[in-house]
């Protein structure tokens, strides 16, 4: 998952329902996505520039549509920013990280908080049950890099991704198939 990826946010609650219904265990893994802001409109854009803008706007509308259908708040930013600090803490989390993940999604998408800010992330981690000292930024980023490399070696290119036994699905649209397989 990536906290700043809209598809990951939209998939989180349905994923929890699938896990509950199936009794399957989960191991949450961070995966840094490269979301780009919607390109600015320019005079006489090239075909490829116009195409990138139209696709980005379409993705945004689709995510907004599904958020509205589910009654989810989603506050969009001009630039997605970084969630590396929070993803690094997730990489080092032992035990059930669900409360931390819920807190991070809410902090980013509803409250507009910076998930790369040490104070913000440490506060979320402690409230979610982190015991002991929250890891340093260096330790968190090192752990994220290891998880990122592992995910990329497995063929993951975006979040959310679902990996189990011999199956891998990238994208929330595959959740019904994941449910069926579980």
PDB file of C-alpha atoms in Angstrom:
ATOM      1  CA  UNK A   1       0.000   0.000   0.000  1.00  0.00           C
ATOM      2  CA  UNK A   2       0.914   3.640  -0.276  1.00  0.00           C
ATOM      3  CA  UNK A   3      -0.898   6.133   1.937  1.00  0.00           C
ATOM      4  CA  UNK A   4      -0.924   8.830  -0.748  1.00  0.00           C
ATOM      5  CA  UNK A   5      -2.224   6.507  -3.502  1.00  0.00           C
ATOM      6  CA  UNK A   6      -5.957   7.145  -3.945  1.00  0.00           C
ATOM      7  CA  UNK A   7      -6.615   3.593  -5.151  1.00  0.00           C
ATOM      8  CA  UNK A   8      -4.951   2.218  -2.004  1.00  0.00           C
ATOM      9  CA  UNK A   9      -7.099   4.432   0.195  1.00  0.00           C
ATOM     10  CA  UNK A  10     -10.263   3.417  -1.652  1.00  0.00           C
ATOM     11  CA  UNK A  11      -9.322  -0.273  -1.393  1.00  0.00           C
ATOM     12  CA  UNK A  12      -8.494  -0.302   2.318  1.00  0.00           C
ATOM     13  CA  UNK A  13     -11.946  -0.780   3.895  1.00  0.00           C
ATOM     14  CA  UNK A  14     -13.123  -3.272   1.231  1.00  0.00           C
ATOM     15  CA  UNK A  15      -9.875  -5.198   1.764  1.00  0.00           C
ATOM     16  CA  UNK A  16     -10.549  -5.338   5.508  1.00  0.00           C
ATOM     17  CA  UNK A  17     -14.020  -6.753   4.784  1.00  0.00           C
ATOM     18  CA  UNK A  18     -12.564  -9.431   2.497  1.00  0.00           C
ATOM     19  CA  UNK A  19     -10.038 -10.376   5.161  1.00  0.00           C
ATOM     20  CA  UNK A  20     -12.717 -10.559   7.852  1.00  0.00           C
ATOM     21  CA  UNK A  21     -15.096 -12.601   5.681  1.00  0.00           C
ATOM     22  CA  UNK A  22     -12.411 -15.041   4.561  1.00  0.00           C
ATOM     23  CA  UNK A  23     -10.498 -15.310   7.815  1.00  0.00           C
ATOM     24  CA  UNK A  24      -7.279 -14.730   5.860  1.00  0.00           C
ATOM     25  CA  UNK A  25      -4.242 -13.215   7.521  1.00  0.00           C
ATOM     26  CA  UNK A  26      -2.573 -10.158   6.076  1.00  0.00           C
ATOM     27  CA  UNK A  27       0.904  -8.754   6.138  1.00  0.00           C
ATOM     28  CA  UNK A  28       0.740  -5.086   5.176  1.00  0.00           C
ATOM     29  CA  UNK A  29       3.687  -3.975   3.076  1.00  0.00           C
ATOM     30  CA  UNK A  30       4.607  -0.472   1.987  1.00  0.00           C
ATOM     31  CA  UNK A  31       5.130   0.299  -1.685  1.00  0.00           C
ATOM     32  CA  UNK A  32       6.014   3.802  -2.826  1.00  0.00           C
ATOM     33  CA  UNK A  33       3.938   4.918  -5.808  1.00  0.00           C
ATOM     34  CA  UNK A  34       4.887   7.697  -8.139  1.00  0.00           C
ATOM     35  CA  UNK A  35       1.704   9.726  -8.344  1.00  0.00           C
ATOM     36  CA  UNK A  36       2.139  12.874 -10.316  1.00  0.00           C
ATOM     37  CA  UNK A  37       0.053  16.009 -10.080  1.00  0.00           C
ATOM     38  CA  UNK A  38      -2.312  16.808 -12.934  1.00  0.00           C
ATOM     39  CA  UNK A  39      -0.273  18.727 -15.513  1.00  0.00           C
ATOM     40  CA  UNK A  40      -1.122  22.390 -15.897  1.00  0.00           C
ATOM     41  CA  UNK A  41      -3.040  23.380 -18.982  1.00  0.00           C
ATOM     42  CA  UNK A  42      -0.822  25.129 -21.503  1.00  0.00           C
ATOM     43  CA  UNK A  43      -1.373  27.021 -24.743  1.00  0.00           C
ATOM     44  CA  UNK A  44      -1.120  24.710 -27.765  1.00  0.00           C
ATOM     45  CA  UNK A  45      -0.107  21.538 -25.906  1.00  0.00           C
ATOM     46  CA  UNK A  46       1.391  18.619 -27.761  1.00  0.00           C
ATOM     47  CA  UNK A  47      -0.781  15.565 -28.271  1.00  0.00           C
ATOM     48  CA  UNK A  48       1.144  13.651 -25.593  1.00  0.00           C
ATOM     49  CA  UNK A  49       0.854  16.524 -23.078  1.00  0.00           C
ATOM     50  CA  UNK A  50      -2.879  16.775 -23.724  1.00  0.00           C
ATOM     51  CA  UNK A  51      -3.188  12.994 -23.379  1.00  0.00           C
ATOM     52  CA  UNK A  52      -1.355  12.986 -19.999  1.00  0.00           C
ATOM     53  CA  UNK A  53      -3.613  15.746 -18.706  1.00  0.00           C
ATOM     54  CA  UNK A  54      -6.833  14.070 -19.871  1.00  0.00           C
ATOM     55  CA  UNK A  55      -5.788  10.705 -18.383  1.00  0.00           C
ATOM     56  CA  UNK A  56      -4.818  12.286 -15.056  1.00  0.00           C
ATOM     57  CA  UNK A  57      -8.129  14.174 -14.884  1.00  0.00           C
ATOM     58  CA  UNK A  58     -10.017  10.993 -15.744  1.00  0.00           C
ATOM     59  CA  UNK A  59      -8.263   9.028 -12.982  1.00  0.00           C
ATOM     60  CA  UNK A  60      -9.077  11.792 -10.509  1.00  0.00           C
ATOM     61  CA  UNK A  61     -12.772  11.798 -11.509  1.00  0.00           C
ATOM     62  CA  UNK A  62     -12.970   8.013 -11.191  1.00  0.00           C
ATOM     63  CA  UNK A  63     -11.418   8.076  -7.713  1.00  0.00           C
ATOM     64  CA  UNK A  64     -13.732  10.924  -6.682  1.00  0.00           C
ATOM     65  CA  UNK A  65     -16.733   9.022  -8.010  1.00  0.00           C
ATOM     66  CA  UNK A  66     -15.942   5.907  -5.974  1.00  0.00           C
ATOM     67  CA  UNK A  67     -15.193   7.963  -2.868  1.00  0.00           C
ATOM     68  CA  UNK A  68     -18.577   9.687  -3.197  1.00  0.00           C
ATOM     69  CA  UNK A  69     -20.373   6.354  -3.684  1.00  0.00           C
ATOM     70  CA  UNK A  70     -18.846   5.112  -0.438  1.00  0.00           C
ATOM     71  CA  UNK A  71     -19.265   8.376   1.458  1.00  0.00           C
ATOM     72  CA  UNK A  72     -15.504   8.779   1.941  1.00  0.00           C
ATOM     73  CA  UNK A  73     -13.847  12.134   2.401  1.00  0.00           C
ATOM     74  CA  UNK A  74     -10.935  12.686   0.052  1.00  0.00           C
ATOM     75  CA  UNK A  75      -9.178  16.026  -0.014  1.00  0.00           C
ATOM     76  CA  UNK A  76      -6.960  16.278  -3.067  1.00  0.00           C
ATOM     77  CA  UNK A  77      -3.660  18.102  -3.150  1.00  0.00           C
ATOM     78  CA  UNK A  78      -2.039  19.879  -6.051  1.00  0.00           C
ATOM     79  CA  UNK A  79       1.021  17.713  -5.452  1.00  0.00           C
ATOM     80  CA  UNK A  80       0.763  14.308  -3.741  1.00  0.00           C
ATOM     81  CA  UNK A  81       3.899  14.932  -1.687  1.00  0.00           C
ATOM     82  CA  UNK A  82       5.668  12.071   0.041  1.00  0.00           C
ATOM     83  CA  UNK A  83       4.546   9.449   2.528  1.00  0.00           C
ATOM     84  CA  UNK A  84       7.994   7.853   2.875  1.00  0.00           C
ATOM     85  CA  UNK A  85       8.331   8.404   6.637  1.00  0.00           C
ATOM     86  CA  UNK A  86       4.980   6.729   7.364  1.00  0.00           C
ATOM     87  CA  UNK A  87       5.690   3.932   4.875  1.00  0.00           C
ATOM     88  CA  UNK A  88       9.051   3.344   6.554  1.00  0.00           C
ATOM     89  CA  UNK A  89       7.414   3.028   9.962  1.00  0.00           C
ATOM     90  CA  UNK A  90       4.930   0.569   8.439  1.00  0.00           C
ATOM     91  CA  UNK A  91       7.858  -1.456   7.079  1.00  0.00           C
ATOM     92  CA  UNK A  92       9.200  -1.775  10.629  1.00  0.00           C
ATOM     93  CA  UNK A  93       5.843  -2.432  12.322  1.00  0.00           C
ATOM     94  CA  UNK A  94       5.578  -5.737  14.123  1.00  0.00           C
ATOM     95  CA  UNK A  95       2.154  -7.182  14.730  1.00  0.00           C
ATOM     96  CA  UNK A  96      -1.132  -5.857  13.407  1.00  0.00           C
ATOM     97  CA  UNK A  97      -0.609  -2.464  11.758  1.00  0.00           C
ATOM     98  CA  UNK A  98      -4.268  -1.904  10.861  1.00  0.00           C
ATOM     99  CA  UNK A  99      -4.824   0.940  13.367  1.00  0.00           C
ATOM    100  CA  UNK A 100      -1.690   2.716  12.158  1.00  0.00           C
ATOM    101  CA  UNK A 101      -2.769   2.336   8.533  1.00  0.00           C
ATOM    102  CA  UNK A 102      -6.266   3.665   9.293  1.00  0.00           C
ATOM    103  CA  UNK A 103      -4.716   6.622  11.103  1.00  0.00           C
ATOM    104  CA  UNK A 104      -2.344   7.395   8.239  1.00  0.00           C
ATOM    105  CA  UNK A 105      -5.064   7.262   5.595  1.00  0.00           C
ATOM    106  CA  UNK A 106      -7.278   9.548   7.667  1.00  0.00           C
ATOM    107  CA  UNK A 107      -4.394  11.921   8.393  1.00  0.00           C
ATOM    108  CA  UNK A 108      -3.483  12.203   4.715  1.00  0.00           C
ATOM    109  CA  UNK A 109      -6.845  12.114   2.907  1.00  0.00           C
ATOM    110  CA  UNK A 110      -9.145  13.771   5.451  1.00  0.00           C
ATOM    111  CA  UNK A 111      -6.949  15.978   7.642  1.00  0.00           C
ATOM    112  CA  UNK A 112      -4.344  16.961   5.042  1.00  0.00           C
ATOM    113  CA  UNK A 113      -1.381  16.062   7.243  1.00  0.00           C
ATOM    114  CA  UNK A 114       2.161  15.478   5.986  1.00  0.00           C
ATOM    115  CA  UNK A 115       3.081  11.794   6.268  1.00  0.00           C
ATOM    116  CA  UNK A 116       6.711  12.638   5.741  1.00  0.00           C
ATOM    117  CA  UNK A 117       6.794  14.791   8.892  1.00  0.00           C
ATOM    118  CA  UNK A 118       8.510  13.004  11.778  1.00  0.00           C
ATOM    119  CA  UNK A 119       6.345  14.552  14.498  1.00  0.00           C
ATOM    120  CA  UNK A 120       3.102  13.715  12.682  1.00  0.00           C
ATOM    121  CA  UNK A 121       4.107  10.133  11.913  1.00  0.00           C
ATOM    122  CA  UNK A 122       5.528   9.467  15.383  1.00  0.00           C
ATOM    123  CA  UNK A 123       2.297  10.742  16.927  1.00  0.00           C
ATOM    124  CA  UNK A 124       0.209   8.480  14.681  1.00  0.00           C
ATOM    125  CA  UNK A 125       2.427   5.496  15.469  1.00  0.00           C
ATOM    126  CA  UNK A 126       2.250   5.978  19.235  1.00  0.00           C
ATOM    127  CA  UNK A 127      -1.542   6.459  19.160  1.00  0.00           C
ATOM    128  CA  UNK A 128      -1.856   3.281  17.053  1.00  0.00           C
ATOM    129  CA  UNK A 129       0.068   1.217  19.596  1.00  0.00           C
ATOM    130  CA  UNK A 130       3.763   1.486  18.715  1.00  0.00           C
ATOM    131  CA  UNK A 131       5.693   0.412  21.770  1.00  0.00           C
ATOM    132  CA  UNK A 132       9.119   1.733  22.518  1.00  0.00           C
ATOM    133  CA  UNK A 133      10.929   4.435  20.627  1.00  0.00           C
ATOM    134  CA  UNK A 134       9.657   5.160  17.126  1.00  0.00           C
ATOM    135  CA  UNK A 135      12.428   4.377  14.603  1.00  0.00           C
ATOM    136  CA  UNK A 136      14.715   7.088  13.317  1.00  0.00           C
ATOM    137  CA  UNK A 137      14.082   8.562   9.902  1.00  0.00           C
ATOM    138  CA  UNK A 138      17.154   6.745   8.569  1.00  0.00           C
ATOM    139  CA  UNK A 139      16.002   3.363   9.891  1.00  0.00           C
ATOM    140  CA  UNK A 140      12.503   3.933   8.494  1.00  0.00           C
ATOM    141  CA  UNK A 141      13.758   4.969   5.060  1.00  0.00           C
ATOM    142  CA  UNK A 142      16.196   2.034   4.919  1.00  0.00           C
ATOM    143  CA  UNK A 143      13.345  -0.359   5.725  1.00  0.00           C
ATOM    144  CA  UNK A 144      11.152   1.254   3.065  1.00  0.00           C
ATOM    145  CA  UNK A 145      13.905   0.904   0.453  1.00  0.00           C
ATOM    146  CA  UNK A 146      14.264  -2.820   1.256  1.00  0.00           C
ATOM    147  CA  UNK A 147      10.491  -3.340   0.937  1.00  0.00           C
ATOM    148  CA  UNK A 148      10.394  -1.293  -2.273  1.00  0.00           C
ATOM    149  CA  UNK A 149      13.134  -3.393  -3.869  1.00  0.00           C
ATOM    150  CA  UNK A 150      11.435  -6.621  -2.787  1.00  0.00           C
ATOM    151  CA  UNK A 151       8.101  -5.463  -4.220  1.00  0.00           C
ATOM    152  CA  UNK A 152       9.644  -4.405  -7.507  1.00  0.00           C
ATOM    153  CA  UNK A 153      11.470  -7.747  -7.797  1.00  0.00           C
ATOM    154  CA  UNK A 154       8.100  -9.480  -7.373  1.00  0.00           C
ATOM    155  CA  UNK A 155       6.698  -7.396 -10.225  1.00  0.00           C
ATOM    156  CA  UNK A 156       4.645  -4.905  -8.247  1.00  0.00           C
ATOM    157  CA  UNK A 157       4.290  -1.609 -10.091  1.00  0.00           C
ATOM    158  CA  UNK A 158       1.516   0.178  -8.187  1.00  0.00           C
ATOM    159  CA  UNK A 159      -0.586   0.055  -5.059  1.00  0.00           C
ATOM    160  CA  UNK A 160      -2.672  -1.561  -3.904  1.00  0.00           C
ATOM    161  CA  UNK A 161      -1.238  -4.920  -4.804  1.00  0.00           C
ATOM    162  CA  UNK A 162      -2.387  -8.255  -3.459  1.00  0.00           C
ATOM    163  CA  UNK A 163       0.092 -11.127  -3.274  1.00  0.00           C
ATOM    164  CA  UNK A 164      -0.746 -14.603  -2.059  1.00  0.00           C
ATOM    165  CA  UNK A 165       0.679 -18.037  -2.826  1.00  0.00           C
ATOM    166  CA  UNK A 166       1.201 -18.006  -6.603  1.00  0.00           C
ATOM    167  CA  UNK A 167      -1.103 -15.068  -7.369  1.00  0.00           C
ATOM    168  CA  UNK A 168      -0.477 -11.343  -7.665  1.00  0.00           C
ATOM    169  CA  UNK A 169      -3.042  -8.679  -8.469  1.00  0.00           C
ATOM    170  CA  UNK A 170      -2.243  -4.990  -8.909  1.00  0.00           C
ATOM    171  CA  UNK A 171      -5.164  -2.618  -8.480  1.00  0.00           C
ATOM    172  CA  UNK A 172      -8.277  -2.448  -6.343  1.00  0.00           C
ATOM    173  CA  UNK A 173     -10.453  -3.575  -9.241  1.00  0.00           C
ATOM    174  CA  UNK A 174      -9.174  -7.125  -8.645  1.00  0.00           C
ATOM    175  CA  UNK A 175     -10.537  -7.328  -5.106  1.00  0.00           C
ATOM    176  CA  UNK A 176     -13.606  -9.413  -6.125  1.00  0.00           C
ATOM    177  CA  UNK A 177     -11.272 -12.010  -7.657  1.00  0.00           C
ATOM    178  CA  UNK A 178      -9.054 -11.929  -4.554  1.00  0.00           C
ATOM    179  CA  UNK A 179     -12.192 -12.533  -2.456  1.00  0.00           C
ATOM    180  CA  UNK A 180     -13.149 -15.498  -4.636  1.00  0.00           C
ATOM    181  CA  UNK A 181      -9.677 -17.044  -4.394  1.00  0.00           C
ATOM    182  CA  UNK A 182      -9.608 -16.660  -0.607  1.00  0.00           C
TER     183      UNK A 182
END
